[in-house]
Amino acid sequence: MTGGPEADRSCPGTFARAWAKAVSGTSYLPMTQAQLEALLHRLTGRLAEALRSEPFDQRIGQQVGAELVAAHIASAEGLGRTVEVIQLRLLRDLGLVADDGEDRMARLLATVATGYARALRDRTLDEQESIRRAAMVARAQAERALRDSEARFRHQANHDPLTGLPNRTLFTERLTAAIEGRGADRVGVCFLDLDRFKVINDSLGHQIGDLLLVAVGERLRQAVGEHLVARLGGDEFVILVERTGGTDDAVRVAETALAAVRRPTVVAGHELTVSASIGIVEQPVDGTTPGELMRAAGSTLHWAKAAGGARWSVFDADRNERELARYALSAAIPTALERGEFLLDYQPLTSLRDGTVLGMEALVRWRHPQRGLLRPDAFIGLAEETGLIVPLGGWVLAEACREAAGWGDGSGPAPFVSVNLAVQQVRRPGLVDEVRRLLRRTGLPPRRLQLELTESTMMSTAEEPVRALRVLADLGVRIAIDDFGTGYCNLAYLRGLPVTELKVAGEFVTGLRAPEPASRTDERILASLVSLAHALDLTVTAEGVETAEQADRLRAIGCDAAQGWHFGRPGPAGQHLARSPALSGT
């Protein structure tokens, strides 16, 4: 095989990068992306050598397959992507041509797969033997430790059988003694959890995961040996810091523990690097209990995880109270639905041409028995986090359709009702049937129902939900994009979606009140959006209109409708219907 017309421009580096991109994420790789590309760049040269060799040398391909396994690119998906990228790109990227190119490529792929399979088999056998030996050594050491210190490990009830560390029972006893023994004024707890430990278990197996836990437990014990280290279960460890002089004492212990965990660890031939997150609670012993301390430490650990992991967080009583209040509020949503505590207000969508109320957006409120009337920003986010947005959103949709069916007195066209849908609602398989049932039961014409989705929801929606929206659009239901311009959607993408209206985010409208030249910039942006939307046969509604000046400038650039306090604040539907020229006869 020789270089063809493209040989002078062949680029092994391009192929190696494509190869690295293809196999990234298929296995747990203990190397950086640059190291992976360097390895595959070298193997690319070997592949080229195999293709050029006369006669064909099958050993080269087998060696390449074996080296892939040795580098931990050792999954079925990794092999499949390797074969695919070699078959599709190798000859082209290296500029190689030959009369027997297809035959050589087939033989090369076969030898790579053969070497890969053999190496994988050998590695599995070696790992099983290493694990067996490690287990035998660990068992022998544990037996010796039991014989040498029978009192320490006496009925295994107080120690973790895997790591040999104190377990939850013993830790709780020691924590209780520290609080009730009055030996010190303050106490600290560091609650530690490994980050992404499940990835190691899933990719390398639970045996490797268990051996890693043993290693982590031993490192923690050595690093903070003056303090009690216990394993609570899974990949959770806890450190008791007695007789603290303040939060800084517990923080120093946490930082020592994090540093100990993140050092690379060799487990059964695998070099693993893991990180951990720690929740820290340090406070006076008076007025607290072991249960309260551990609950606070658990909450703080979740804060550290939510912040990205590989860090510690310190307990904040005020933040904890806020989160408890949020939890209580979310837990009350199902009961509130049963008790009829939710209601709808409406805000008009007004024509900029003649002032007609074209539609009204339904806005849910919660008449909370203790906290009074709550706006959506107090509970919608909670409902989305917990999945309760599905029943709550279903109620809003049903109630809005029921109320809208009674709007109008026959003297003019009645306005449509606009209802926001959360991403969980859009992805539900039964959305189309739900809307059909509501329209049939309430008698509301499909053209008088508008469903609003944020542009991020539309962009993240899979093909099946989009098909459901198309079915609804074919029925006559209006589909609108809410808060357009705040995300990453674009008008070209909307060509393939069943959208009839864009609701431009209020941030652009607010800019119309700014002094020159800032307001002119937002005005030009809005004019461009309106022009492009009209080219796609979409109507445009501007949100957040608060002044007559804003309304005039929006009307001048051709915006179809507007919504905001200038045209009416949220309230009962009747107060807006009475102000509509089309419905009031004026």
Coordinates of C-alpha atoms in Angstrom, one line a residue:
M1 CA 0.0 0.0 0.0
T2 CA 1.3 3.4 -0.9
G3 CA 0.5 7.1 -0.5
G4 CA -2.0 8.5 -2.9
P5 CA -2.5 12.0 -4.2
E6 CA -3.4 13.1 -0.6
A7 CA -0.3 11.4 1.0
D8 CA 1.5 14.7 1.3
R9 CA -1.3 16.1 3.3
S10 CA -1.9 13.0 5.4
C11 CA -2.5 13.8 9.1
P12 CA -2.0 11.0 11.7
G13 CA -2.8 13.7 14.3
T14 CA -6.2 14.3 12.8
F15 CA -7.0 10.6 12.8
A16 CA -5.7 10.2 16.4
R17 CA -7.9 13.0 17.7
A18 CA -10.9 11.5 16.0
W19 CA -10.1 8.1 17.5
A20 CA -9.6 9.6 20.9
K21 CA -13.0 11.4 20.6
A22 CA -14.7 8.2 19.6
V23 CA -13.4 6.1 22.6
S24 CA -13.6 8.9 25.3
G25 CA -16.3 8.0 27.8
T26 CA -16.5 4.3 26.8
S27 CA -14.3 3.2 29.8
Y28 CA -12.8 4.6 32.9
L29 CA -9.5 6.0 31.6
P30 CA -6.8 6.9 34.1
M31 CA -5.2 9.4 31.8
T32 CA -5.8 12.9 30.4
Q33 CA -7.2 13.7 27.0
A34 CA -3.7 14.8 25.8
Q35 CA -2.2 11.5 27.0
L36 CA -4.9 9.5 25.3
E37 CA -4.3 11.4 22.0
A38 CA -0.6 10.8 22.3
L39 CA -1.1 7.1 22.8
L40 CA -3.5 6.8 19.9
H41 CA -1.1 8.9 17.7
R42 CA 1.6 6.3 18.3
L43 CA -0.9 3.4 17.6
T44 CA -1.9 5.2 14.4
G45 CA 1.6 4.9 13.2
R46 CA 1.5 1.2 14.0
L47 CA -1.7 0.8 12.0
A48 CA -0.1 2.6 9.0
E49 CA 2.9 0.4 9.3
A50 CA 0.6 -2.7 9.2
L51 CA -1.2 -1.5 6.1
R52 CA 2.1 -0.8 4.3
S53 CA 4.0 -4.0 5.3
E54 CA 4.9 -6.5 2.7
P55 CA 3.8 -9.2 3.3
F56 CA 1.0 -8.2 5.6
D57 CA 2.1 -8.6 9.2
Q58 CA -0.8 -9.6 11.4
R59 CA 1.2 -9.3 14.6
I60 CA 1.1 -5.5 14.4
G61 CA -2.7 -5.3 14.5
Q62 CA -2.8 -7.8 17.4
Q63 CA -0.3 -5.7 19.3
V64 CA -2.4 -2.6 18.7
G65 CA -5.5 -4.4 20.1
A66 CA -3.5 -5.5 23.1
E67 CA -2.2 -2.0 23.8
L68 CA -5.7 -0.6 23.8
V69 CA -6.7 -3.1 26.5
A70 CA -3.6 -2.2 28.5
A71 CA -4.6 1.4 28.3
H72 CA -8.0 0.5 29.8
I73 CA -9.9 1.1 26.6
A74 CA -11.5 -2.2 27.4
S75 CA -15.2 -2.2 26.8
A76 CA -17.3 -3.6 24.0
E77 CA -18.3 -0.1 23.0
G78 CA -14.7 1.0 22.9
L79 CA -13.8 -1.8 20.5
G80 CA -16.8 -1.1 18.4
R81 CA -16.0 2.6 18.0
T82 CA -12.3 1.8 17.3
V83 CA -13.3 -0.6 14.5
E84 CA -15.7 2.0 13.2
V85 CA -13.2 4.9 13.1
I86 CA -10.5 2.8 11.6
Q87 CA -12.7 1.5 8.9
L88 CA -14.2 4.9 8.0
R89 CA -11.2 7.3 8.4
L90 CA -7.8 5.6 8.5
L91 CA -7.1 5.4 4.8
R92 CA -8.5 8.8 4.1
D93 CA -6.8 10.6 6.9
L94 CA -3.4 8.9 6.2
G95 CA -3.8 9.4 2.4
L96 CA -3.1 5.6 1.7
V97 CA -4.3 3.9 -1.4
A98 CA -3.8 0.4 -2.8
D99 CA -5.4 -2.1 -5.2
D100 CA -6.0 -4.5 -2.3
G101 CA -6.9 -1.7 0.2
E102 CA -10.2 -3.2 1.2
D103 CA -8.7 -6.6 1.8
R104 CA -5.9 -5.2 3.9
M105 CA -8.3 -3.1 5.9
A106 CA -10.5 -6.2 6.6
R107 CA -7.4 -8.2 7.7
L108 CA -6.2 -5.3 9.8
L109 CA -9.5 -4.9 11.6
A110 CA -9.6 -8.7 12.2
T111 CA -6.1 -8.7 13.8
V112 CA -6.9 -5.7 16.0
A113 CA -10.0 -7.4 17.3
T114 CA -8.2 -10.6 17.8
G115 CA -5.4 -8.9 19.8
Y116 CA -8.0 -7.0 21.8
A117 CA -10.0 -10.1 22.7
R118 CA -6.9 -12.0 23.7
A119 CA -5.6 -9.2 25.9
L120 CA -9.0 -8.7 27.5
R121 CA -9.2 -12.4 28.3
D122 CA -5.7 -12.4 29.8
R123 CA -6.3 -9.2 31.7
T124 CA -9.5 -10.6 33.2
L125 CA -7.7 -13.7 34.3
D126 CA -4.9 -11.6 35.8
E127 CA -7.4 -9.4 37.6
Q128 CA -9.3 -12.4 39.0
E129 CA -6.0 -13.8 40.3
S130 CA -4.9 -10.4 41.7
I131 CA -8.3 -10.0 43.5
R132 CA -8.1 -13.6 44.8
R133 CA -4.7 -13.0 46.1
A134 CA -5.6 -9.6 47.6
A135 CA -8.6 -11.1 49.2
M136 CA -6.5 -13.9 50.6
V137 CA -4.0 -11.4 52.0
A138 CA -6.7 -9.2 53.4
R139 CA -8.3 -12.3 55.0
A140 CA -5.0 -13.4 56.5
Q141 CA -4.4 -10.0 57.9
A142 CA -7.9 -9.7 59.3
E143 CA -7.5 -13.1 61.0
R144 CA -4.2 -12.1 62.5
A145 CA -5.7 -8.8 63.7
L146 CA -8.6 -10.7 65.2
R147 CA -6.2 -13.0 67.1
D148 CA -3.9 -10.2 68.2
S149 CA -6.6 -7.9 69.4
E150 CA -9.7 -10.0 70.3
A151 CA -11.0 -7.4 72.7
R152 CA -10.9 -4.7 70.0
F153 CA -12.8 -6.7 67.4
R154 CA -15.1 -8.8 69.8
H155 CA -19.7 -10.5 68.1
Q156 CA -18.3 -7.9 64.9
A157 CA -21.2 -5.8 65.8
N158 CA -19.3 -2.5 66.3
H159 CA -17.0 -2.7 63.2
D160 CA -17.5 -2.6 59.5
P161 CA -16.7 -6.0 58.1
L162 CA -15.1 -4.7 54.9
T163 CA -12.8 -1.9 56.1
G164 CA -12.5 -2.9 59.8
L165 CA -13.4 0.7 60.7
P166 CA -16.0 1.4 63.5
N167 CA -19.5 1.2 62.1
R168 CA -22.5 3.5 62.6
T169 CA -23.4 1.8 66.0
L170 CA -20.0 2.5 67.5
F171 CA -19.7 5.9 66.0
T172 CA -23.1 6.9 67.5
E173 CA -22.0 5.6 70.9
R174 CA -18.9 7.7 70.8
L175 CA -20.7 10.8 69.5
T176 CA -23.3 10.4 72.3
A177 CA -20.6 10.1 74.9
A178 CA -18.9 13.3 73.5
I179 CA -22.1 15.2 73.8
E180 CA -23.4 13.9 77.1
G181 CA -20.1 13.3 78.9
R182 CA -19.5 17.0 79.4
G183 CA -15.8 16.4 78.7
A184 CA -15.7 19.3 76.2
D185 CA -17.8 22.3 75.3
R186 CA -17.8 21.8 71.5
V187 CA -17.8 18.9 69.0
G188 CA -17.4 18.5 65.3
V189 CA -18.5 16.0 62.7
C190 CA -17.1 15.6 59.1
F191 CA -19.4 13.6 56.9
L192 CA -17.5 12.3 53.8
D193 CA -18.8 10.8 50.6
L194 CA -16.8 9.8 47.6
D195 CA -17.6 11.6 44.3
R196 CA -18.8 9.5 41.4
F197 CA -18.0 6.2 43.1
K198 CA -20.7 4.5 41.1
V199 CA -18.7 5.0 37.9
I200 CA -15.9 2.9 39.3
N201 CA -18.3 0.2 40.5
D202 CA -20.1 0.1 37.1
S203 CA -17.0 0.2 35.0
L204 CA -14.5 -1.9 37.0
G205 CA -16.8 -4.0 39.1
H206 CA -17.9 -4.1 42.8
Q207 CA -14.8 -6.1 43.8
I208 CA -12.5 -3.3 42.7
G209 CA -14.9 -0.8 44.3
D210 CA -14.7 -2.7 47.6
L211 CA -10.9 -2.8 47.5
L212 CA -10.9 1.0 46.9
L213 CA -13.2 1.5 49.9
V214 CA -10.7 -0.5 52.0
A215 CA -7.9 1.7 50.8
V216 CA -9.8 4.9 51.4
G217 CA -10.7 3.8 54.9
E218 CA -7.1 3.0 55.7
R219 CA -5.9 6.4 54.3
L220 CA -8.4 8.3 56.4
R221 CA -7.5 6.4 59.5
Q222 CA -3.8 7.2 59.0
A223 CA -4.3 10.8 58.0
V224 CA -6.6 11.7 60.9
G225 CA -5.6 9.0 63.3
E226 CA -6.2 11.0 66.4
H227 CA -9.9 11.3 65.5
L228 CA -12.4 8.5 65.2
V229 CA -13.1 7.4 61.6
A230 CA -16.1 5.3 60.9
R231 CA -17.8 3.8 57.8
L232 CA -21.5 4.3 57.8
G233 CA -22.1 2.2 54.7
G234 CA -21.6 2.4 50.9
D235 CA -19.0 5.1 50.2
E236 CA -19.9 7.2 53.2
F237 CA -17.4 7.8 56.0
V238 CA -17.6 10.0 59.1
I239 CA -15.0 11.6 61.3
L240 CA -15.7 12.6 64.9
V241 CA -13.7 15.7 66.0
E242 CA -13.9 16.0 69.7
R243 CA -13.0 18.9 71.9
T244 CA -12.9 21.5 69.1
G245 CA -12.1 25.1 69.8
G246 CA -14.1 26.4 66.8
T247 CA -15.1 25.6 63.2
D248 CA -11.5 26.0 62.0
D249 CA -10.5 22.8 63.8
A250 CA -13.1 20.8 62.0
V251 CA -12.2 22.4 58.7
R252 CA -8.5 21.5 59.1
V253 CA -9.5 17.8 59.6
A254 CA -11.8 18.0 56.5
E255 CA -9.0 19.4 54.3
T256 CA -6.6 16.7 55.6
A257 CA -9.1 14.0 54.7
L258 CA -9.8 15.4 51.2
A259 CA -6.1 15.5 50.5
A260 CA -5.7 11.9 51.6
V261 CA -8.5 10.7 49.5
R262 CA -7.5 12.4 46.2
R263 CA -4.0 10.9 46.1
P264 CA -3.9 8.2 43.3
T265 CA -4.5 4.7 44.5
V266 CA -3.4 1.4 42.9
V267 CA -6.1 -1.2 43.3
A268 CA -5.6 -4.7 41.7
G269 CA -3.5 -3.2 39.0
H270 CA -5.7 -0.2 38.4
E271 CA -4.5 3.3 39.2
L272 CA -7.5 5.2 40.4
T273 CA -7.9 8.8 41.4
V274 CA -11.1 9.8 43.3
S275 CA -12.3 12.9 45.1
A276 CA -14.7 13.4 48.0
S277 CA -17.2 15.9 49.4
I278 CA -17.5 16.7 53.1
G279 CA -20.3 18.2 55.2
I280 CA -18.9 19.9 58.3
V281 CA -20.9 20.6 61.5
E282 CA -19.1 22.1 64.5
Q283 CA -21.1 23.5 67.4
P284 CA -21.5 23.6 71.2
V285 CA -22.6 20.3 72.8
D286 CA -25.3 22.0 74.8
G287 CA -28.7 21.8 73.2
T288 CA -27.9 19.3 70.5
T289 CA -28.3 15.5 70.0
P290 CA -26.4 12.9 67.9
G291 CA -29.4 12.7 65.6
E292 CA -29.6 16.5 65.0
L293 CA -25.8 16.6 64.4
M294 CA -25.9 13.8 61.8
R295 CA -28.9 15.3 60.0
A296 CA -27.2 18.6 59.8
A297 CA -24.0 17.0 58.5
G298 CA -26.0 15.1 55.9
S299 CA -27.7 18.3 54.7
T300 CA -24.3 20.0 54.5
L301 CA -22.8 17.1 52.6
H302 CA -25.5 17.6 49.9
W303 CA -24.6 21.3 49.7
A304 CA -21.0 20.3 48.9
K305 CA -22.1 17.8 46.3
A306 CA -24.5 20.3 44.7
A307 CA -21.6 22.8 44.5
G308 CA -19.7 20.4 42.3
G309 CA -18.0 18.1 44.8
A310 CA -14.4 17.7 45.7
R311 CA -14.9 20.3 48.5
W312 CA -16.2 20.8 52.0
S313 CA -19.1 22.9 53.1
V314 CA -19.9 24.2 56.6
F315 CA -23.3 23.9 58.2
D316 CA -25.4 27.1 58.0
A317 CA -28.4 27.2 60.3
D318 CA -30.2 29.9 58.3
R319 CA -29.7 28.1 55.0
N320 CA -30.9 24.9 56.6
E321 CA -34.0 26.6 57.9
R322 CA -34.8 27.9 54.4
E323 CA -34.3 24.5 52.9
L324 CA -36.5 22.9 55.5
A325 CA -39.2 25.5 54.8
R326 CA -38.9 24.8 51.1
Y327 CA -39.2 21.0 51.7
A328 CA -42.3 21.6 53.9
L329 CA -43.8 23.7 51.2
S330 CA -43.2 21.2 48.4
A331 CA -44.6 18.4 50.6
A332 CA -47.8 20.4 51.1
I333 CA -48.6 20.7 47.4
P334 CA -50.5 17.4 47.0
T335 CA -52.7 18.2 50.0
A336 CA -53.2 21.8 48.7
L337 CA -54.5 20.4 45.4
E338 CA -57.0 18.2 47.2
R339 CA -58.2 21.1 49.3
G340 CA -58.6 23.5 46.4
E341 CA -56.0 26.0 47.7
F342 CA -54.8 26.9 44.2
L343 CA -56.4 29.5 42.0
L344 CA -55.8 31.3 38.7
D345 CA -55.2 34.9 37.9
Y346 CA -54.9 36.1 34.3
Q347 CA -52.9 38.7 32.5
P348 CA -54.1 40.0 29.1
L349 CA -52.2 39.6 25.8
T350 CA -53.3 42.8 24.0
S351 CA -53.2 43.7 20.3
L352 CA -50.9 46.6 19.6
R353 CA -53.0 47.4 16.5
D354 CA -56.4 48.0 18.1
G355 CA -56.1 47.3 21.9
T356 CA -58.2 44.1 21.7
V357 CA -57.5 41.5 24.3
L358 CA -56.4 38.6 22.1
G359 CA -55.7 36.2 24.9
M360 CA -55.0 35.8 28.6
E361 CA -52.2 34.0 30.3
A362 CA -53.2 31.8 33.2
L363 CA -51.0 32.4 36.3
V364 CA -51.4 30.1 39.3
R365 CA -51.5 31.3 42.8
W366 CA -51.5 29.4 46.1
R367 CA -53.8 30.5 48.9
H368 CA -51.7 29.0 51.6
P369 CA -53.4 28.7 55.0
Q370 CA -50.4 30.0 57.0
R371 CA -48.3 32.0 54.5
G372 CA -51.1 33.7 52.7
L373 CA -51.3 34.2 48.9
L374 CA -48.1 32.8 47.3
R375 CA -46.9 33.8 43.8
P376 CA -45.6 31.1 41.4
D377 CA -41.9 31.9 42.1
A378 CA -42.4 30.6 45.6
F379 CA -43.4 27.1 44.7
I380 CA -43.2 26.4 40.9
G381 CA -39.4 25.6 41.2
L382 CA -40.1 23.2 44.1
A383 CA -42.8 21.5 42.1
E384 CA -40.4 21.0 39.1
E385 CA -37.7 19.7 41.3
T386 CA -40.0 17.1 43.0
G387 CA -42.0 16.1 39.9
L388 CA -45.2 17.6 41.5
I389 CA -45.3 20.0 38.6
V390 CA -47.1 17.3 36.6
P391 CA -50.3 17.1 38.8
L392 CA -50.1 20.8 39.5
G393 CA -49.7 21.7 35.9
G394 CA -52.5 19.3 35.0
W395 CA -54.8 21.2 37.4
V396 CA -53.8 24.6 35.9
L397 CA -54.5 23.4 32.4
A398 CA -57.9 21.9 33.3
E399 CA -59.0 24.9 35.3
A400 CA -57.8 27.4 32.6
C401 CA -59.8 25.5 29.9
R402 CA -62.9 25.3 32.1
E403 CA -62.8 29.1 32.9
A404 CA -62.0 30.1 29.3
A405 CA -64.9 28.2 27.9
G406 CA -67.2 30.7 29.6
W407 CA -65.5 33.9 28.3
G408 CA -67.3 36.0 25.8
D409 CA -70.9 37.0 25.2
G410 CA -71.2 36.4 21.5
S411 CA -70.6 40.0 20.6
G412 CA -67.1 39.4 19.4
P413 CA -64.4 36.8 19.3
A414 CA -63.5 35.5 22.7
P415 CA -59.8 35.6 23.7
F416 CA -57.7 32.4 23.9
V417 CA -56.2 31.2 27.2
S418 CA -52.5 30.7 27.4
V419 CA -51.1 28.0 29.7
N420 CA -47.5 27.3 30.6
L421 CA -46.2 23.7 30.3
A422 CA -43.2 22.5 32.2
V423 CA -40.7 20.1 30.5
Q424 CA -42.0 17.2 32.5
Q425 CA -45.5 17.8 31.2
V426 CA -44.3 18.0 27.6
R427 CA -42.5 14.7 27.9
R428 CA -45.4 12.8 29.2
P429 CA -46.7 10.2 26.7
G430 CA -50.4 11.1 27.4
L431 CA -50.3 14.9 26.7
V432 CA -52.3 14.7 23.5
D433 CA -55.0 12.6 25.0
E434 CA -55.1 14.8 28.1
V435 CA -55.7 18.0 26.0
R436 CA -58.3 16.3 23.8
R437 CA -60.2 15.2 26.9
L438 CA -60.1 18.7 28.4
L439 CA -61.3 20.3 25.2
R440 CA -64.1 17.8 24.7
R441 CA -65.2 18.1 28.4
T442 CA -65.1 21.9 28.6
G443 CA -66.3 22.6 25.0
L444 CA -63.3 25.0 24.5
P445 CA -62.4 25.3 20.8
P446 CA -58.8 24.2 20.2
R447 CA -58.0 27.5 18.6
R448 CA -58.7 29.2 21.9
L449 CA -56.0 27.2 23.8
Q450 CA -52.4 28.3 23.6
L451 CA -49.6 26.2 25.2
E452 CA -46.5 28.1 26.2
L453 CA -43.1 26.4 26.4
T454 CA -39.7 28.0 27.2
E455 CA -37.2 27.8 24.4
S456 CA -34.9 25.7 26.6
T457 CA -37.7 23.2 26.9
M458 CA -38.2 23.1 23.2
M459 CA -34.5 22.7 22.5
S460 CA -34.2 19.8 25.0
T461 CA -37.4 18.1 23.8
A462 CA -36.9 14.7 22.1
E463 CA -38.6 13.8 18.8
E464 CA -41.6 12.0 20.4
P465 CA -42.8 15.1 22.4
V466 CA -42.3 17.2 19.3
R467 CA -44.6 14.9 17.4
A468 CA -47.1 15.3 20.2
L469 CA -47.0 19.1 19.8
R470 CA -47.4 18.7 16.1
V471 CA -50.6 16.7 16.7
L472 CA -51.9 19.3 19.0
A473 CA -51.1 22.1 16.4
D474 CA -52.9 20.1 13.7
L475 CA -55.9 20.1 16.0
G476 CA -55.8 23.9 16.1
V477 CA -54.1 24.4 19.4
R478 CA -51.7 27.3 19.5
I479 CA -48.0 26.7 20.4
A480 CA -45.9 29.6 21.8
I481 CA -42.3 30.0 22.8
D482 CA -42.1 31.8 26.1
D483 CA -39.2 34.1 27.2
F484 CA -37.7 33.9 23.7
G485 CA -34.2 35.3 23.5
T486 CA -33.0 34.3 27.0
G487 CA -31.8 30.8 26.0
Y488 CA -30.0 29.3 23.0
C489 CA -32.8 28.8 20.5
N490 CA -32.8 30.3 17.1
L491 CA -35.4 31.2 14.5
A492 CA -33.9 28.8 12.0
Y493 CA -34.5 25.9 14.4
L494 CA -38.1 27.0 14.8
R495 CA -38.8 26.2 11.2
G496 CA -39.2 22.5 12.1
L497 CA -41.4 23.1 15.1
P498 CA -45.1 23.5 15.3
V499 CA -44.8 27.0 16.7
T500 CA -47.3 29.8 16.0
E501 CA -46.2 32.6 18.4
L502 CA -43.0 34.0 20.0
K503 CA -43.2 35.8 23.3
V504 CA -40.1 37.9 23.4
A505 CA -38.4 38.1 26.8
G506 CA -39.0 41.2 28.9
E507 CA -35.3 41.9 29.1
F508 CA -35.3 43.3 25.6
V509 CA -38.4 45.4 26.3
T510 CA -36.9 46.8 29.5
G511 CA -34.1 48.2 27.4
L512 CA -36.5 50.4 25.4
R513 CA -36.7 52.6 28.5
A514 CA -32.9 53.1 28.7
P515 CA -31.2 56.3 27.4
E516 CA -29.7 56.4 24.0
P517 CA -27.9 54.6 22.5
A518 CA -28.6 51.5 24.6
S519 CA -32.3 51.6 23.9
R520 CA -31.7 51.8 20.1
T521 CA -29.6 48.6 20.3
D522 CA -32.5 46.7 22.0
E523 CA -34.9 48.3 19.5
R524 CA -32.9 47.0 16.6
I525 CA -32.7 43.6 18.1
L526 CA -36.5 43.5 18.6
A527 CA -37.1 44.8 15.1
S528 CA -34.9 42.0 13.7
L529 CA -36.7 39.4 15.7
V530 CA -40.1 40.6 14.7
S531 CA -39.1 40.8 11.0
L532 CA -37.6 37.2 11.0
A533 CA -40.6 35.9 13.0
H534 CA -43.0 37.3 10.5
A535 CA -41.0 35.8 7.7
L536 CA -41.7 32.4 9.4
D537 CA -45.5 33.3 9.7
L538 CA -45.1 33.6 13.5
T539 CA -46.8 36.3 15.6
V540 CA -44.8 38.1 18.2
T541 CA -45.9 39.2 21.7
A542 CA -43.6 41.4 23.8
E543 CA -43.5 40.6 27.5
G544 CA -42.9 43.0 30.4
V545 CA -44.4 46.2 28.8
E546 CA -44.8 48.7 31.5
T547 CA -45.1 52.1 29.8
A548 CA -46.9 53.7 26.9
E549 CA -43.6 54.7 25.4
Q550 CA -42.5 51.0 25.2
A551 CA -45.9 50.1 23.7
D552 CA -45.5 52.9 21.0
R553 CA -42.0 51.8 20.1
L554 CA -43.1 48.1 19.8
R555 CA -46.0 49.1 17.7
A556 CA -43.7 51.1 15.4
I557 CA -41.4 48.1 14.7
G558 CA -44.4 45.9 13.9
C559 CA -44.8 43.8 17.0
D560 CA -48.2 42.2 17.0
A561 CA -49.2 42.1 20.7
A562 CA -47.9 43.0 24.2
Q563 CA -48.2 41.8 27.8
G564 CA -47.3 43.7 30.9
W565 CA -48.5 46.0 33.6
H566 CA -49.2 48.8 31.1
F567 CA -52.0 46.6 29.7
G568 CA -53.1 45.1 33.0
R569 CA -51.7 43.4 36.1
P570 CA -52.6 39.8 36.8
G571 CA -56.1 39.4 38.3
P572 CA -59.5 37.7 37.7
A573 CA -60.4 37.1 34.1
G574 CA -63.5 39.3 34.4
Q575 CA -61.7 42.5 35.0
H576 CA -59.7 42.1 31.7
L577 CA -62.7 40.9 29.7
A578 CA -64.6 44.1 30.6
R579 CA -61.7 46.2 29.3
S580 CA -61.6 44.5 25.9
P581 CA -63.1 46.7 23.1
A582 CA -64.2 43.6 21.2
L583 CA -66.1 42.2 24.2
S584 CA -67.4 45.3 25.8
G585 CA -68.9 46.7 22.6
T586 CA -66.8 49.9 22.6

